[in-house]
Amino acid sequence: MWRGFAKGLRGLIAGTRLPDDLSERLLFGQASDFSYVIIAISLLGLSTLLLLLVDFWNAPGTLLRDTLIGTVAICYFALMQRAITWLGRVKRAGEEARSYIAGMTRLLVLLGLIWSALLFLLTRAPDTSQLCLLYGIMVGCVATPVMVAPISSALAYWGPISAGICLSMLTARNPAGYAILDLLSFVGLTGFCILYLNSRLNERAVGAIRLEEKSEVIKLLLRDFEESASDWLWETNEALELQQVSHRLTQVAHRPVESFRGAFPRAMLGEIMNYDHRPGSPIDRLCQIIKEHSPFRDVVVPVLINGEERYWSLTGKPILDKSGRFLGYHGVGSDITGQRRQQEQIAFLARHDSLTKLANRVLFNEMLHQACDNCEQTGFALLCLDLDYFKIVNDTLGHATGDGVLVAVAERLRGCIREFDIAARLGGDEFAIILVTEDPQEAAGIAARIIERVSRPYHFDGQMVQIGMSAGISMAPRDSRNPSGLMKNADLALYRAKAEGRGVWRLYDVEMDERQKDRRILQSALRQAVLRDEFRLEYQPLVDLADGRIVGAEALLRWQHPERGLLPPGEFIALAEEAGLIGPIGEWVLGQACREAAGWPEHVGIAVNLSPLQFRDTGLVEIIDRALAQGGLAPERLELEITETTMLETNSETVDALWQLHGRGVRVALDDFGTGYSSLSYLRRFPFDKIKIDRSFIRDLGYEKDDSSIILAIIGLAERMGMVVTAEGVETPKQAQILTAYGCGQAQGYLFSRPVPGVVFAQILEAGTVQHKWQAQVSQIGQVAAQ
């Protein structure tokens, strides 16, 4: 315990030492406080001497006693004189303060010694009443230095007076042991208080100086900020009146300081407050925030400056006292008109065609989705338009003339529709229009008017240009209630219009024989494709969300049609199943995928989709074994994807086949999970290693709470069953970021890469470009959020 006390005492003594960089400044401040205390102590000391003189007037030893009393009085007068002189100086330097304190300390040492001698003398033969007075004086003398700072001066007086008083008590005629013990305790207490109080006072003084220095630095920085930055600072009082209007604010607003009188925000925003105060407007929201005394950040409000509408961004924080009472606001403002117009331009270009200024595919798809959502209440017509003979114009007259024709066509389209209809350029010479009408005849009449006007001659640089236009029309909700269905139907109608001579319009007809004829032609060509080796495989990377590595790829079948080009599986797989061709096609896909994957790094696997019809083949296990052996691929690197529909059509032989493959090391994945009607019991019945979340749940991730809940449930279910989760259709960095936060292990989609040929995929594996790109995008989103 004593060791701890001694250690604490050493800490207090060390704490009373002043920092080197602040000692002179602190000493200067202490000198003034010290002077006032010394004056008070001196006055009290002189009055005490007077009491002694009166009480001991008739006591023996007058000469020595009076001499000591006079000497003490002289010391007090000297201390007062020096203190008053110091306080009266106009200019007081730090070095002078040090000299002043040193002189006063010496006087205090002398004062303590003389007081000790005087008390020693007086305690020799006092009567009882005199002894009471002396005890009171002793206690006062010992306690007095507690009020003195700096510590050197306090100890200079406390040391001699304490020693003298103790000596007087110990050498008294009848020393009282308890009184002496109590006196020693009190002396120790006062010494401790001197150390402790001086230490705390020094700490507070240092803190105050540091705070003052920081305040000065902050003021300098704020002054420099206002002089060099485009922003301005603002502050209000409790009544929301602007205080100390910034010079930068007057420059930006082009208004004199006097015009900013009044309550915020009216005083700052000016005349726009008179008429732009609509419910829900930015100014109305700002006023509501101010009324509630709430903080706000980057609130963008319009202002009128010399008749021009500009935009200011305002940030404010309420000022509260310790009791929570509102004292006003302080904040910052900036003129963001340039940024706002750039953002508007960027937003416009992102959703509009840069050449024709019509809506682009992105905006058109959004509007089409909205229209489909409300098509039960308000029907509409979708027109798909395509220019006839435009390629000839581009090839013969050049792209500059072609661009001019496209701009002119866009202007004619605007003149043919109403303000609430929507026209868009989807790309190249393809256009589309949403007409707000439920009448097919009205839609047909507008389409005829468009074709007639667009087909009129154009004149460029003295040359006449002649083109035409064909149109296909589908009606919502009659023909379809979803965007893809309407687009497909309108495209079919457009295809028929072109096939029937161009320059005409056609309404979609469910009985179109062209569709059936086209299916028959395509099915016949599909039989030849198997013999001519017209199939190709493309690979879409499968990415580990934890570290960004490509851990696999999904093999996607393509048909290199000699006339129609590269066809996706959606256009011919159903035909292949109907024609009984899925078996040889599926076997080719397995063999080709295993051969190409064998050349990839060993940690990269290959996923192959299997049709339900393939599972009915009793020789499926042998086919897969043969593909692995001929391709030289380890079974662990092959993943078979089956849909929930496949599970519904399985029998015991199919289940046995899956377990046999799983026993060989082949992995099994459940594709498009959540879109079918299968029971969760299938997850236990089949040897699944992976669940693939369908893209329909990913598309609105971050916007639809239900989708997030479903995804979290799937991930949790998979974790408990020891399965890997893959998210399909990831197209944005935000989706990838959310999935990573949810604990999803893998993902694939256009964010990482579109399906690419095997050669390109091998190059991607070697370069590692896919993961670097998407990881950088996700990293940028995380940094904006944190700000």
PDB file of C-alpha atoms in Angstrom, residues 25 31 60 63 92 116 126 132 156 225 247 271 302 353 422 424 469 495 510 523 598 619 654 716 737 760 768:
ATOM      1  CA  ARG A  25       3.634  30.787 -21.086  1.00  0.00           C
ATOM      2  CA  ALA A  31       2.296  35.043 -12.038  1.00  0.00           C
ATOM      3  CA  PRO A  60       7.668  39.131  28.600  1.00  0.00           C
ATOM      4  CA  LEU A  63      12.080  43.215  22.203  1.00  0.00           C
ATOM      5  CA  ARG A  92       5.172  41.738 -18.960  1.00  0.00           C
ATOM      6  CA  SER A 116       8.629  29.675  12.519  1.00  0.00           C
ATOM      7  CA  PRO A 126       1.728  31.378  26.912  1.00  0.00           C
ATOM      8  CA  CYS A 132      -5.527  28.787  21.467  1.00  0.00           C
ATOM      9  CA  ALA A 156       9.047  27.530  -0.281  1.00  0.00           C
ATOM     10  CA  PHE A 225     -10.701  27.731 -46.666  1.00  0.00           C
ATOM     11  CA  HIS A 247     -17.532  37.251 -48.149  1.00  0.00           C
ATOM     12  CA  GLU A 271     -36.453  35.625 -53.920  1.00  0.00           C
ATOM     13  CA  PRO A 302     -32.449  26.009 -56.426  1.00  0.00           C
ATOM     14  CA  ASP A 353     -29.297   8.208 -77.858  1.00  0.00           C
ATOM     15  CA  ILE A 422     -42.426   7.428 -76.267  1.00  0.00           C
ATOM     16  CA  ALA A 424     -36.631   5.354 -78.894  1.00  0.00           C
ATOM     17  CA  MET A 469     -39.604   1.932 -93.077  1.00  0.00           C
ATOM     18  CA  TYR A 495     -40.297  -9.774 -89.673  1.00  0.00           C
ATOM     19  CA  VAL A 510     -51.147 -15.493 -83.002  1.00  0.00           C
ATOM     20  CA  GLN A 523     -35.830 -28.007 -87.220  1.00  0.00           C
ATOM     21  CA  ALA A 598      -8.706 -30.397 -69.405  1.00  0.00           C
ATOM     22  CA  GLY A 619     -26.523 -45.116 -70.728  1.00  0.00           C
ATOM     23  CA  THR A 654     -32.260 -41.622 -62.529  1.00  0.00           C
ATOM     24  CA  GLY A 716     -28.778 -20.326 -45.012  1.00  0.00           C
ATOM     25  CA  GLN A 737     -21.466  -6.488 -53.118  1.00  0.00           C
ATOM     26  CA  VAL A 760     -10.971 -16.370 -75.222  1.00  0.00           C
ATOM     27  CA  GLY A 768      -7.021 -12.732 -64.771  1.00  0.00           C
TER      28      GLY A 768
END
